[in-house]
Amino acid sequence: MTRITIPRPDDWHLHLRDGAALAAVVAFTARRFGRAIVMPNLRPPVTTADAARAYRERILAALPAGSRFEPLMTLYLTESTAPEEIARAKAGGVVHGVKLYPAGATTHSDAGVTDVRRTFATLERMAELGMPLLVHGETADPAVDPFDREARFVDEVLAPLAERFASLRIVMEHITTRHAVEFVRSARDGVAATITPQHLLHNRGALFAGGLRPHYYCLPVLKREEDRRALVDAATGGEPRFFLGTDSAPHERAAKESACGCAGMFTAHAAIELYAEVFEAAGRLDRLAGFASRFGAAFYGLAPHRETLTLVAAPWTVPASYPFGDGQLVPYRAGATVRWRIDAQDGT
Ligand code: DOR
Ligand code: ZN
């Protein structure tokens, strides 16, 4: 197949940042996706309905003229998020989820949760109001091996939480292991997961190929080949619990190419094209539309787009970098080839 048309896809997990960084990256997502769930890990974090509304306005102002892209906002859950704030967010209509970061687990997570029990009253209200909980699923305990942090979190925190709050809608974000795939598959209704392109395309060998590769460092970190295969099975299996979330997370070049490099891979410039590569390699391009355009919308109670997006198999070379405020952004696959591209007539 050299051409595929799908309903316009959505990105159910995205970092857009703010200010000059936001202005530098938002058009990449808006060109491909109709909507995106926008992560709240700014500094300071987006912890209130008012802050989410103001951030949404800044995103809309940064969009290219004529764009119909719709940012779906999230709140950053802290131990002092009041149940009433959830009610305000629900009533305001722009907040579509609340993000749980275990404190210390990843970029800008220090305001996150140290003990999930301290959030139980708020989670209860979320369950009542139908507000989804979006989870960074890793234990932050430095004593736990980095490659085991997801499995430990699933067993010790997430599985009991899903049982305790039986009607809470939960998205385990950016799953990276077979263990997480099996948990999500066998969990009760209302539990789903997003999967990134990098975790479908690479195992942890990419971090060490011929030297240390900071542009392949993200959290949760890339895992074993058997985990990657389990993720490809889940994404291409036509199972509605698994849907697209890029976790595209831009950092300036110097912050990545550093003695202590930031976690995050920027994939928004080629996101749907990269997923098409994965589905093509699995012989399942026919299932891309479910994963990219239908299952996530259904989980969030939204209609899929009527508008379509066409991809053509016509390789292109990714630039070495893009402008990023005063600096540079090194995109995933910089200087190398991406096989699919967006059809010219769908380019706006
Ligand atoms: O790699 C990551 N980057 N993982 C996260 O959880 C956060 C993100 C970021 O904000 O840079
Ligand atoms: Zn993320």
XYZ file of C-alpha atoms in Angstrom, residues 42-234:
193
model
C 4.707 23.493 33.242
C 6.588 25.556 35.802
C 4.510 26.316 37.825
C 2.278 23.313 37.098
C -1.281 23.749 35.830
C -3.166 22.893 39.012
C -6.419 24.847 38.691
C -9.292 25.130 36.244
C -8.479 28.822 35.807
C -4.842 28.078 34.990
C -5.938 25.420 32.477
C -8.266 27.883 30.782
C -5.518 30.516 30.567
C -3.023 27.950 29.178
C -5.585 26.870 26.590
C -5.914 30.496 25.448
C -2.128 30.773 25.054
C -2.102 27.594 22.942
C -4.925 28.853 20.718
C -3.081 32.170 20.283
C 0.068 30.316 19.170
C -1.703 28.297 16.453
C -1.170 29.072 12.765
C -3.967 31.182 11.258
C -6.960 29.096 10.257
C -6.014 26.033 12.313
C -8.935 24.117 13.805
C -6.713 22.188 16.236
C -8.346 21.780 19.641
C -6.220 21.522 22.810
C -7.821 19.328 25.487
C -6.544 20.493 28.847
C -5.465 18.584 31.952
C -4.868 19.419 35.601
C -1.736 18.452 37.523
C -2.768 16.460 40.597
C -1.096 17.463 43.854
C -1.692 16.352 47.411
C -3.595 19.573 47.954
C -5.857 19.428 44.886
C -9.315 19.882 46.402
C -12.297 17.831 45.217
C -14.022 21.168 44.542
C -11.304 22.042 42.010
C -12.273 18.918 40.055
C -15.907 20.018 40.112
C -14.879 23.487 38.867
C -12.778 21.937 36.117
C -15.596 19.637 35.047
C -18.095 22.494 34.972
C -15.703 24.698 32.969
C -15.671 22.160 30.135
C -12.068 22.554 28.941
C -10.383 20.052 31.300
C -10.534 16.442 30.106
C -8.273 14.672 32.577
C -6.171 14.974 35.726
C -2.541 13.871 35.627
C -0.899 11.912 38.422
C 2.877 12.237 38.561
C 4.587 10.315 41.340
C 6.810 13.027 42.857
C 10.316 12.767 41.419
C 9.443 10.260 38.674
C 10.097 12.567 35.710
C 10.481 16.118 34.302
C 8.750 18.737 36.509
C 7.157 16.121 38.742
C 8.397 17.543 42.057
C 4.936 18.993 42.821
C 3.451 15.523 42.280
C 2.196 12.880 44.661
C 4.354 11.189 47.299
C 1.560 9.050 48.756
C -1.462 8.331 46.604
C -3.663 7.870 49.685
C -3.494 11.632 50.201
C -5.444 12.087 46.954
C -8.244 9.596 47.664
C -10.964 12.197 48.342
C -10.120 13.912 45.062
C -10.042 10.619 43.136
C -13.452 9.798 44.604
C -14.852 13.039 43.212
C -13.213 12.359 39.831
C -14.889 8.946 39.709
C -18.264 10.538 40.521
C -17.863 13.243 37.892
C -16.433 11.005 35.161
C -13.126 12.896 35.092
C -10.352 10.553 33.840
C -7.143 9.990 35.810
C -4.041 10.012 33.596
C -1.106 8.255 35.193
C 2.654 8.413 34.838
C 3.053 4.783 35.840
C 6.456 4.509 37.479
C 7.521 4.301 41.073
C 9.857 7.163 41.948
C 11.751 5.133 44.567
C 15.432 5.522 43.621
C 16.142 2.138 45.212
C 14.077 0.412 42.511
C 15.978 -0.436 39.331
C 14.908 2.045 36.574
C 13.895 -0.819 34.315
C 11.570 -2.258 37.003
C 9.853 0.984 38.003
C 6.827 0.559 35.757
C 6.106 -3.008 36.847
C 6.464 -2.093 40.514
C 4.069 0.821 40.133
C 1.499 -1.360 38.377
C 1.601 -4.013 41.074
C 1.883 -1.792 44.141
C -0.115 1.314 43.220
C -2.115 1.171 40.011
C -3.755 -2.256 40.221
C -5.026 -1.659 43.791
C -6.142 1.873 42.826
C -8.166 0.609 39.852
C -9.952 -1.844 42.153
C -10.543 0.647 44.950
C -12.078 3.259 42.623
C -14.074 0.867 40.477
C -15.730 3.535 38.323
C -12.698 5.836 37.904
C -11.618 6.074 34.273
C -7.856 5.545 34.084
C -5.312 5.982 31.298
C -1.917 4.490 31.996
C 0.195 6.823 29.896
C 3.120 5.785 27.673
C 3.252 2.104 28.665
C 6.625 0.498 28.000
C 6.522 -3.134 29.150
C 4.811 -6.422 28.487
C 3.787 -6.338 32.134
C 1.850 -3.094 31.602
C 0.243 -4.434 28.412
C -0.978 -7.476 30.325
C -2.230 -5.360 33.218
C -4.240 -3.057 30.936
C -5.601 -5.943 28.877
C -6.892 -7.806 31.910
C -8.001 -4.806 33.995
C -11.650 -3.901 34.539
C -13.558 -1.759 32.033
C -12.514 1.887 32.032
C -8.754 1.217 32.123
C -6.796 2.095 28.962
C -3.268 3.023 27.865
C -1.424 5.230 25.415
C 1.643 4.066 23.480
C 4.387 6.304 22.033
C 6.096 5.876 18.649
C 9.535 5.524 20.224
C 8.505 2.615 22.435
C 7.057 0.863 19.360
C 10.146 1.502 17.223
C 13.042 0.969 19.628
C 14.329 -1.079 22.489
C 16.895 0.132 25.013
C 19.726 -0.783 22.686
C 19.026 2.520 20.911
C 20.361 4.377 23.955
C 23.770 2.766 23.627
C 24.217 2.285 19.858
C 27.900 3.101 19.283
C 27.950 5.545 22.223
C 25.525 7.253 24.579
C 22.507 8.612 22.655
C 20.775 11.341 24.666
C 18.097 11.932 22.027
C 16.743 8.447 22.738
C 16.360 9.169 26.447
C 12.792 9.525 27.643
C 10.821 8.417 30.678
C 9.741 5.752 31.125
C 13.017 4.641 29.542
C 13.056 2.336 26.485
C 12.844 -1.314 27.523
C 13.735 -4.788 26.213
C 12.947 -6.127 22.747
C 10.312 -8.495 24.194
C 8.575 -5.461 25.698
C 8.668 -3.592 22.393
C 7.083 -6.591 20.682
C 4.307 -6.750 23.269
C 3.612 -3.046 22.671
C 3.443 -3.565 18.890
C 0.988 -6.442 19.449
C -1.167 -4.253 21.670
